[in-house]
PDB file of C-alpha atoms and ligand atoms in Angstrom:
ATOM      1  CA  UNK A 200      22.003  -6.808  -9.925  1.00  0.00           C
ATOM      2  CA  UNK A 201      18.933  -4.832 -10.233  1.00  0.00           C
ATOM      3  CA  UNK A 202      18.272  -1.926  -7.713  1.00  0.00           C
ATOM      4  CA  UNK A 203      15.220  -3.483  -5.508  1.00  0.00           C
ATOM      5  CA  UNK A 204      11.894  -2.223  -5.538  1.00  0.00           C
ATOM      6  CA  UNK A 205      10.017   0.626  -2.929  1.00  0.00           C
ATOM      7  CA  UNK A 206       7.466  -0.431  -0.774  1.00  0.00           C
ATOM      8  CA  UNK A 207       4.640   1.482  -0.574  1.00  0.00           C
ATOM      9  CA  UNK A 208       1.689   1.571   1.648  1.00  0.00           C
ATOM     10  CA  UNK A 209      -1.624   3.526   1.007  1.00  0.00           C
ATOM     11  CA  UNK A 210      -4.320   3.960   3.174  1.00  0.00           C
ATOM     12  CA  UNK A 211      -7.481   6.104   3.206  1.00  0.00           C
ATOM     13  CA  UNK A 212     -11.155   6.003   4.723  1.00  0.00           C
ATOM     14  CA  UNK A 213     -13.563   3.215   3.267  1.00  0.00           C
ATOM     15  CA  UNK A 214     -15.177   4.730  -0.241  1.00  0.00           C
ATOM     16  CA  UNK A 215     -12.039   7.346  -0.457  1.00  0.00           C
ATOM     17  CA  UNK A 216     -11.383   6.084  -3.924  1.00  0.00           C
ATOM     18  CA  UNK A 217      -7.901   4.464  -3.463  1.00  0.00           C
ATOM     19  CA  UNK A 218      -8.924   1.094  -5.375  1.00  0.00           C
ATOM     20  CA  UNK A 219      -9.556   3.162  -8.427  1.00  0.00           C
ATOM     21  CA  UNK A 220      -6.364   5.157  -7.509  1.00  0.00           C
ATOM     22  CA  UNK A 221      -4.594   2.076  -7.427  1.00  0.00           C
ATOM     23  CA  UNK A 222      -5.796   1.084 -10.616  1.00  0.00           C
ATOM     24  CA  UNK A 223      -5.204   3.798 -12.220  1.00  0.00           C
ATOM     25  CA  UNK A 224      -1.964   3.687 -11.034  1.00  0.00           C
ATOM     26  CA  UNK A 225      -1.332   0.517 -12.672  1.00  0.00           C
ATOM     27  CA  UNK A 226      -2.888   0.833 -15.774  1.00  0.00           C
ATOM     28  CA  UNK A 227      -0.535   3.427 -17.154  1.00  0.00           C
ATOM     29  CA  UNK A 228       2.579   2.235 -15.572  1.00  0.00           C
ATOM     30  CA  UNK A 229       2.442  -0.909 -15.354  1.00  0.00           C
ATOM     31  CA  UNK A 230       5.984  -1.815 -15.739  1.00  0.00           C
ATOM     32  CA  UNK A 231       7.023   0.196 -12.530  1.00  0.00           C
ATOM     33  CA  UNK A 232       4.386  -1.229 -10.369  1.00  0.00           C
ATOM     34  CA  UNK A 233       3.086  -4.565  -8.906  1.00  0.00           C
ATOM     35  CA  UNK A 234      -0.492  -4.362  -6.813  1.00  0.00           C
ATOM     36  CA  UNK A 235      -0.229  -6.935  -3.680  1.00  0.00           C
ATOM     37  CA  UNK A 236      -3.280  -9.126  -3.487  1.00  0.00           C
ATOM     38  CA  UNK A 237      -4.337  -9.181   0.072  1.00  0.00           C
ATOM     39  CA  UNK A 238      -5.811 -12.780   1.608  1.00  0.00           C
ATOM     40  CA  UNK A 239      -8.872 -11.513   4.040  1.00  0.00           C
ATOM     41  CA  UNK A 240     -11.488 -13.830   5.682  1.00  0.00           C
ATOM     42  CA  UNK A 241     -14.081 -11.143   4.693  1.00  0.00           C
ATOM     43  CA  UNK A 242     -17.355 -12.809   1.806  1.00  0.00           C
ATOM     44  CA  UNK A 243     -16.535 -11.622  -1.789  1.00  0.00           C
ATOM     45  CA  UNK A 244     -18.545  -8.435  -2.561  1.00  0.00           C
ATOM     46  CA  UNK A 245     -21.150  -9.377  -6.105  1.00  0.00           C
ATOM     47  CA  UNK A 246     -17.812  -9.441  -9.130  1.00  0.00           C
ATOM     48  CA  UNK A 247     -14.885  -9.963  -7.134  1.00  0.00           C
ATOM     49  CA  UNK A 248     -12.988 -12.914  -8.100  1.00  0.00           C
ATOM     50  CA  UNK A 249     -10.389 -14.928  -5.794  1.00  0.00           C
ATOM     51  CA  UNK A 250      -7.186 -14.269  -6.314  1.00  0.00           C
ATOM     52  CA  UNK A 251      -7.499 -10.893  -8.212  1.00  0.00           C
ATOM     53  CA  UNK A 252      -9.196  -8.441  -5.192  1.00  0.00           C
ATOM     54  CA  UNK A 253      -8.552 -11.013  -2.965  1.00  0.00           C
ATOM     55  CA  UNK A 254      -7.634 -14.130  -2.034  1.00  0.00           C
ATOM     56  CA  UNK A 255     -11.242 -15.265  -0.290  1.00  0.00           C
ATOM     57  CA  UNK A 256      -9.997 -17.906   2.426  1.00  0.00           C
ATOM     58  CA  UNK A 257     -11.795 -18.846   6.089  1.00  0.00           C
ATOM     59  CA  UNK A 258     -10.485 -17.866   9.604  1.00  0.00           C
ATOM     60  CA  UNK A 259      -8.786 -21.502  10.230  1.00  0.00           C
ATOM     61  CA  UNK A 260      -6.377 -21.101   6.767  1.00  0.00           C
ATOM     62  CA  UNK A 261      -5.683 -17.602   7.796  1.00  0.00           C
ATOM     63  CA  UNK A 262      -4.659 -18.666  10.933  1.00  0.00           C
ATOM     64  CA  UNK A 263      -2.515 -21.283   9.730  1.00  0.00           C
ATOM     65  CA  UNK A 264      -0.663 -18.628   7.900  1.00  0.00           C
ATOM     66  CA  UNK A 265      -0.173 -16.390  10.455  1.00  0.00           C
ATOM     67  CA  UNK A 266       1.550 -19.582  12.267  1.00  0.00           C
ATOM     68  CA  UNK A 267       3.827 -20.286   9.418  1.00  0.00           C
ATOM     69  CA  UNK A 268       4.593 -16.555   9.325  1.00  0.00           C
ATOM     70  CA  UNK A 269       3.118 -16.195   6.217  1.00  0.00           C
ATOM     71  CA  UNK A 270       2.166 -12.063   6.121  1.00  0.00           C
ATOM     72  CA  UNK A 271       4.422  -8.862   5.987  1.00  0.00           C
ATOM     73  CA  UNK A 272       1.507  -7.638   8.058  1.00  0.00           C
ATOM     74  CA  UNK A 273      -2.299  -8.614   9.202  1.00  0.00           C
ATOM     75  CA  UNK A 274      -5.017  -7.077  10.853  1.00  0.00           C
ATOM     76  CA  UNK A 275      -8.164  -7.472  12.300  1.00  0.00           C
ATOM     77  CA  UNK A 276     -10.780  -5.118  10.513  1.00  0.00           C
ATOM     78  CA  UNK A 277     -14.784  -4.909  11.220  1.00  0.00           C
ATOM     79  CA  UNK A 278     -14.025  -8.457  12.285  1.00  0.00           C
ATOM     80  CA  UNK A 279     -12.894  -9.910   9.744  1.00  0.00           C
ATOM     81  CA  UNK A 280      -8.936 -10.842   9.057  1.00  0.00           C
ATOM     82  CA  UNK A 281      -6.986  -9.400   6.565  1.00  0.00           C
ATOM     83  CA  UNK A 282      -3.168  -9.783   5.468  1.00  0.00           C
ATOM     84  CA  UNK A 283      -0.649  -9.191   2.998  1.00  0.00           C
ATOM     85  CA  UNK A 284       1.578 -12.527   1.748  1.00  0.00           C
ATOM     86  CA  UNK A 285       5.189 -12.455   2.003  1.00  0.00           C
ATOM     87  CA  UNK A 286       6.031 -14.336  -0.722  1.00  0.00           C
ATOM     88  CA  UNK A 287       4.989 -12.018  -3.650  1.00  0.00           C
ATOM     89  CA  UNK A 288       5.839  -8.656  -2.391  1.00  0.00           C
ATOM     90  CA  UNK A 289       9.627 -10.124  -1.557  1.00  0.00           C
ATOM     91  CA  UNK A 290       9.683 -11.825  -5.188  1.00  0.00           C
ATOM     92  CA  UNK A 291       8.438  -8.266  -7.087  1.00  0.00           C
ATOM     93  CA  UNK A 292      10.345  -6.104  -4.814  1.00  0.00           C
ATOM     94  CA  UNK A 293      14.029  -8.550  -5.514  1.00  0.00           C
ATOM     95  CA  UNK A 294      12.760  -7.921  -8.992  1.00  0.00           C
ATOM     96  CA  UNK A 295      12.729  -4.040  -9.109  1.00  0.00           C
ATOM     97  CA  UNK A 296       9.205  -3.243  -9.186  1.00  0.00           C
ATOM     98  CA  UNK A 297       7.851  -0.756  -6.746  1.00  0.00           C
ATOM     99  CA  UNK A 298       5.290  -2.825  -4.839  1.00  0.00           C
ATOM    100  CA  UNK A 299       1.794  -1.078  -3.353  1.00  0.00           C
ATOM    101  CA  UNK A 300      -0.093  -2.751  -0.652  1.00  0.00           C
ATOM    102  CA  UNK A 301      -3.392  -0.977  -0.123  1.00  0.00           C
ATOM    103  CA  UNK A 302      -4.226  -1.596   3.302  1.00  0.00           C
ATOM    104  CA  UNK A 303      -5.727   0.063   6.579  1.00  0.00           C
ATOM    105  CA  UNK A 304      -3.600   1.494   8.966  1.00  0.00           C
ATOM    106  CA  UNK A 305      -2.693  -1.204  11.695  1.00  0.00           C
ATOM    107  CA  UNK A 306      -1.106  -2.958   9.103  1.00  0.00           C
ATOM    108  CA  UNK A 307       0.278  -0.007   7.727  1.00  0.00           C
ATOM    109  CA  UNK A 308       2.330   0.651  11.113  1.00  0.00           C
ATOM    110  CA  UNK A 309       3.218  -2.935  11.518  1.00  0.00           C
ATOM    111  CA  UNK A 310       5.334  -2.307   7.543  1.00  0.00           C
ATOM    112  CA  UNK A 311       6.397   0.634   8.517  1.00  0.00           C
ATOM    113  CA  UNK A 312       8.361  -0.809  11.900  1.00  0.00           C
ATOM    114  CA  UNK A 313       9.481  -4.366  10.312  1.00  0.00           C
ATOM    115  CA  UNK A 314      10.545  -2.371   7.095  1.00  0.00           C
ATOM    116  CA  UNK A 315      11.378   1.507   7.979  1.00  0.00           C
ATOM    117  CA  UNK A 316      12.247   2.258   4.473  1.00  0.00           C
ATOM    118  CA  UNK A 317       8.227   2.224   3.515  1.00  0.00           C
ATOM    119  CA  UNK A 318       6.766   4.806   2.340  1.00  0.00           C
ATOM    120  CA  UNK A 319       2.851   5.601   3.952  1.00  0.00           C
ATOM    121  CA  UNK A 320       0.772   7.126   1.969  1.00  0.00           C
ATOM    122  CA  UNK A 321      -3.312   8.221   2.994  1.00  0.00           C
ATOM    123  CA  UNK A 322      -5.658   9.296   0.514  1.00  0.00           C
ATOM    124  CA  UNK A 323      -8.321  11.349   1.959  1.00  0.00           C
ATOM    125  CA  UNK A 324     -11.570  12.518   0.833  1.00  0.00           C
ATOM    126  CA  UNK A 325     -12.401  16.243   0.326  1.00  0.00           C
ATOM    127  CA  UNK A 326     -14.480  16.272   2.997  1.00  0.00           C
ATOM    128  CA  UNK A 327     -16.819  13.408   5.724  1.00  0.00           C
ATOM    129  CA  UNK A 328     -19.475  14.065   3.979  1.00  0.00           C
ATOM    130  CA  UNK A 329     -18.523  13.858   0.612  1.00  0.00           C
ATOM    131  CA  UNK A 330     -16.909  10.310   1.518  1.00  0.00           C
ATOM    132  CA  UNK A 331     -20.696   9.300   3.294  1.00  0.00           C
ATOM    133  CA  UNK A 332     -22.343  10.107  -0.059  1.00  0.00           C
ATOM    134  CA  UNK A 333     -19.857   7.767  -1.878  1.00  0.00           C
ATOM    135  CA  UNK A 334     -20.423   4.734   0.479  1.00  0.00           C
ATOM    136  CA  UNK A 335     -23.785   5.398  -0.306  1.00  0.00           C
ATOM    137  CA  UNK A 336     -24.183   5.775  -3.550  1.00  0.00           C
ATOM    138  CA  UNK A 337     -21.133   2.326  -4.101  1.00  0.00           C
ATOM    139  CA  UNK A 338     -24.582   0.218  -3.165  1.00  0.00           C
ATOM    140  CA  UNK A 339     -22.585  -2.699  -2.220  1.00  0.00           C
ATOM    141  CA  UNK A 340     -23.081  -2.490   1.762  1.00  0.00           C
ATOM    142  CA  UNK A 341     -25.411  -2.218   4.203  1.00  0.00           C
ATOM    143  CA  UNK A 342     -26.487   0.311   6.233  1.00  0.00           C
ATOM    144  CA  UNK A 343     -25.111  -1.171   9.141  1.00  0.00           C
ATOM    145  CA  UNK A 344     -21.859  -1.934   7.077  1.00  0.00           C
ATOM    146  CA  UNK A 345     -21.756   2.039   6.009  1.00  0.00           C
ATOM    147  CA  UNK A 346     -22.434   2.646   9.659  1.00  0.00           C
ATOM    148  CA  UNK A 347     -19.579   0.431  11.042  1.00  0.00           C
ATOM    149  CA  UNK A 348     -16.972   1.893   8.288  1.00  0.00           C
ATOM    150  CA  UNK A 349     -17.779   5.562   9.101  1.00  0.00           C
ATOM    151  CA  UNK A 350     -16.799   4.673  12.867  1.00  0.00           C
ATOM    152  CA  UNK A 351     -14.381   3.243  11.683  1.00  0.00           C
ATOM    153  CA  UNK A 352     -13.287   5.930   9.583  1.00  0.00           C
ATOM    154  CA  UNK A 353     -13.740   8.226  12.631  1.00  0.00           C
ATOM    155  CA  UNK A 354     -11.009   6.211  15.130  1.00  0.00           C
ATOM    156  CA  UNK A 355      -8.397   5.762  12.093  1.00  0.00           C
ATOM    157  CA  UNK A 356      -8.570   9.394  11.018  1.00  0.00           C
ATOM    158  CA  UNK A 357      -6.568   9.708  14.796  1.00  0.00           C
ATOM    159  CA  UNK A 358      -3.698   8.531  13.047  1.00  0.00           C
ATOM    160  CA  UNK A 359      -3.081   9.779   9.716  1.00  0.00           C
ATOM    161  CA  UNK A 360      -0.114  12.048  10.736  1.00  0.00           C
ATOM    162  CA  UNK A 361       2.072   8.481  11.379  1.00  0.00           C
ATOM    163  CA  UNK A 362       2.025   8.662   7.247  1.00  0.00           C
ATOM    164  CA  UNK A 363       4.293  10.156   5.402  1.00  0.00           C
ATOM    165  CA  UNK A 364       2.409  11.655   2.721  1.00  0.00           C
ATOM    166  CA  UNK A 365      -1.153  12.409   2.237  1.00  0.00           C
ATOM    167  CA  UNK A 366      -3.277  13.243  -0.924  1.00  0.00           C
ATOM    168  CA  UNK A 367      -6.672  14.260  -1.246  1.00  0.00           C
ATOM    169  CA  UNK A 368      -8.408  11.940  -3.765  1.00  0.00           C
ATOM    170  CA  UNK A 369     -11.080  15.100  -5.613  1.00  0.00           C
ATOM    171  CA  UNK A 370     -10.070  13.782  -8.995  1.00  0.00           C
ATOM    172  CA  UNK A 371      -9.130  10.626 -10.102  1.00  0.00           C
ATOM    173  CA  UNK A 372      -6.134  11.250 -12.901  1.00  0.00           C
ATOM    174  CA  UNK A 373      -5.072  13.892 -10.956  1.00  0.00           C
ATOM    175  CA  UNK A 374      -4.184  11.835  -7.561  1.00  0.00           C
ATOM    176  CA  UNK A 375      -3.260   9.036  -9.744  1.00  0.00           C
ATOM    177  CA  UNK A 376      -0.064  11.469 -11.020  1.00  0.00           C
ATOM    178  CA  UNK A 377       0.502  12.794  -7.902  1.00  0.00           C
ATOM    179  CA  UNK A 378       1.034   9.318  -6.336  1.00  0.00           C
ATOM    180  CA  UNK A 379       3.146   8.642  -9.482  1.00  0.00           C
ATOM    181  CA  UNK A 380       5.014  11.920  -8.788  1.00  0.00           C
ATOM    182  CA  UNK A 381       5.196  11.514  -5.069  1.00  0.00           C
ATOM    183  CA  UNK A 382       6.792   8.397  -5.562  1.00  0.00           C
ATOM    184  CA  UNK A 383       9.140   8.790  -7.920  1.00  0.00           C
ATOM    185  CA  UNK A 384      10.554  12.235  -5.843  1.00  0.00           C
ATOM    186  CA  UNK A 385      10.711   9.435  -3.072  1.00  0.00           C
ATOM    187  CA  UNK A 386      13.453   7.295  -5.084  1.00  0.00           C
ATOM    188  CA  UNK A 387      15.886  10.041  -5.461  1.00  0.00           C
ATOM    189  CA  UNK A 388      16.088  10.493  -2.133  1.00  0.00           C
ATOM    190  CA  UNK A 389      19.719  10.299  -1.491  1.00  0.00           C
ATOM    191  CA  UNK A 390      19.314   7.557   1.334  1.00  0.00           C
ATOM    192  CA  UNK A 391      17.932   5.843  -1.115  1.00  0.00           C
ATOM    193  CA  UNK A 392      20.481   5.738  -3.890  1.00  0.00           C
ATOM    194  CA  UNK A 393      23.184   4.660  -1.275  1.00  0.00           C
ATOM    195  CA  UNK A 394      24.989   2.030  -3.670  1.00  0.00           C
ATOM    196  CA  UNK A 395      24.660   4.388  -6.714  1.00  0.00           C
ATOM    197  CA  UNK A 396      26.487   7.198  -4.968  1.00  0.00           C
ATOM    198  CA  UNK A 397      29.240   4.497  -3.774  1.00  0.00           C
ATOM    199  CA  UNK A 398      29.634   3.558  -6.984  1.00  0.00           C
ATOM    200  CA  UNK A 399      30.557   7.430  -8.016  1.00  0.00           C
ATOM    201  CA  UNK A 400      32.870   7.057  -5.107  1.00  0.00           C
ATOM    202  CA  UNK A 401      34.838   4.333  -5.874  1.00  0.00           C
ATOM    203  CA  UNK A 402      35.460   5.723  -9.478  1.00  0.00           C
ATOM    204  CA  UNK A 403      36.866   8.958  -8.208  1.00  0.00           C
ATOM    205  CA  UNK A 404      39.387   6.495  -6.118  1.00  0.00           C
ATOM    206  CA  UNK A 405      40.027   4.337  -8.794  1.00  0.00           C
ATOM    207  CA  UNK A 406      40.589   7.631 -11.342  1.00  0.00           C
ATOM    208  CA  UNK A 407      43.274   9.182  -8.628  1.00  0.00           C
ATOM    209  CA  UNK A 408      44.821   5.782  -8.725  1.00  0.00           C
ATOM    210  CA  UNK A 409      45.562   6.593 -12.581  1.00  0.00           C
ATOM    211  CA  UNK A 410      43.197   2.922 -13.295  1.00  0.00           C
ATOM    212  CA  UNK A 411      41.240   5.175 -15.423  1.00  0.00           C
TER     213      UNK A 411
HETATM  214  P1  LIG B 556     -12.543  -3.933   1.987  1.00  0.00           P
HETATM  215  O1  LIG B 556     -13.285  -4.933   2.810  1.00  0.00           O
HETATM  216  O2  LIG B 556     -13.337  -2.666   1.786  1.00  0.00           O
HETATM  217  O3  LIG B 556     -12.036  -4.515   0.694  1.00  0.00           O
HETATM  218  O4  LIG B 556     -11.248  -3.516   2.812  1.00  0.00           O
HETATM  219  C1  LIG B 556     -11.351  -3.045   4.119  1.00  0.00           C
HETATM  220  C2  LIG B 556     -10.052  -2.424   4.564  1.00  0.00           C
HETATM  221  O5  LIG B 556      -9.042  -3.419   4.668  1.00  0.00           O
HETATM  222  C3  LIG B 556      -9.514  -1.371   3.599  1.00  0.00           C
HETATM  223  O6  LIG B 556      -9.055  -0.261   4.359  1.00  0.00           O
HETATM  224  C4  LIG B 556      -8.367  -2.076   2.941  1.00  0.00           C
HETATM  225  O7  LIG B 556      -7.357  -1.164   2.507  1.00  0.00           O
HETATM  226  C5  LIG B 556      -7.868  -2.942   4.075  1.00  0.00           C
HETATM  227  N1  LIG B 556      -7.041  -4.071   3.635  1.00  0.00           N
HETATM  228  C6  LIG B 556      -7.105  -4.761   2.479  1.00  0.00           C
HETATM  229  N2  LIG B 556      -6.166  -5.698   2.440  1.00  0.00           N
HETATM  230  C7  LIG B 556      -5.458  -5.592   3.595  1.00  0.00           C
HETATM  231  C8  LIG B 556      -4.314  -6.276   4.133  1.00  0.00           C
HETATM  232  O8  LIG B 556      -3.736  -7.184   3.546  1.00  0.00           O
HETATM  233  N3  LIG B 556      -3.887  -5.887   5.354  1.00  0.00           N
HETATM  234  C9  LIG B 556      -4.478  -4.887   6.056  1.00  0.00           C
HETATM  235  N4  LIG B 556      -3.948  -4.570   7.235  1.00  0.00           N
HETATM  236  N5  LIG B 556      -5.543  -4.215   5.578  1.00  0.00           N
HETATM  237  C10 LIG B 556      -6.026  -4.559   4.362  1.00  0.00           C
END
């Protein structure tokens, strides 16, 4: 049976970078990883198409998934809903892919107490005003929007040392290999290779036995 996939959670300030981290991420190893698409109640932004950024649905089919239990984890966000859908994540994870879910950090500590073997990840920005200049300059929100995130920001940056990791997004390919890196140092943790060291174990016995 194949060894199941890691869970992994990364978080970071609005306009920190961590789509194109994720993407990055993907794009040159994209047999490790598989990117959970979120369902959110929020409009599409101009390009984004359902079902690849998002799944675009309204408040009462949200809600009817949160009654059939439908998300590892949801959250409210500049009100609007957003969740992550059980079904894929279990599916990729049974099949040994390491699974991201790029979230904010509610949800993040929801994972983290249903499924304690997640690893949280934040990507920060070099500095507050380096992240307001990339709102900015991303054009795709209003002032008010920009206003709303950077509060937002403000509150969630209260509780960044609940992660377990964090990297500072200042260039692109570089925190896209120290993810990679981070991650892989995560799987040969020796909690995490439980069956593997068993498995050593049980040939030792078997050897003393003479059955080797
Ligand atoms: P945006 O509207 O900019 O795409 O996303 C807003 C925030 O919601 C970001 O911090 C993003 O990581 C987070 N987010 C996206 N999908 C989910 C999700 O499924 N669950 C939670 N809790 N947050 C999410």
């Amino acid at each position: 049976m194949k060894k199941k996939g890691l869970l992994i959670v990364v978080s970071g300030f609005a306009g920190t970078g961590k789509g194109t981290v994720m993407k990055g991420l993907l794009a040159k190893y994209s047999e490790q990883y598989a990117l959970s698409v979120s369902m959110t109640t929020r409009a599409p932004r101009p390009m984004e198409r359902n079902g690849v950024e998002y799944f675009f649905a309204d408040k009462e089919t949200f809600e009817a998934k949160i009654a059939q239990d439908g998300f590892v984890e949801y959250a409210c966000y500049c009100d609007n809903y957003y969740g992550t859908p059980k079904d894929y994540v279990e599916e990729q994870l049974n099949a040994g892919k390491d699974v991201l879910l790029e979230i904010e950090i509610q949800g993040a500590l929801q994972v983290k107490e249903k499924l304690p073997e997640t690893v949280l990840v934040f990507i920060m920005p070099p500095s507050v005003s380096e992240l307001y200049g990339r709102l900015k300059g991303r054009g795709t929100e209003t002032d008010e929007v920009i206003r709303q995130r950077m509060l937002r920001a403000s509150e969630e940056s209260q509780g960044i040392e609940q992660y377990d990791y964090i990297l500072v997004n200042d260039d692109i390919d570089t925190c896209v290999e120290s993810l990679h890196q981070m991650i892989q140092s995560e799987k040969q943790r020796a909690f995490r290779n439980t069956e593997f060291i068993e498995c050593i174990r049980k040939e030792f016995v078997d050897l003393r036995k003479g059955e080797i």
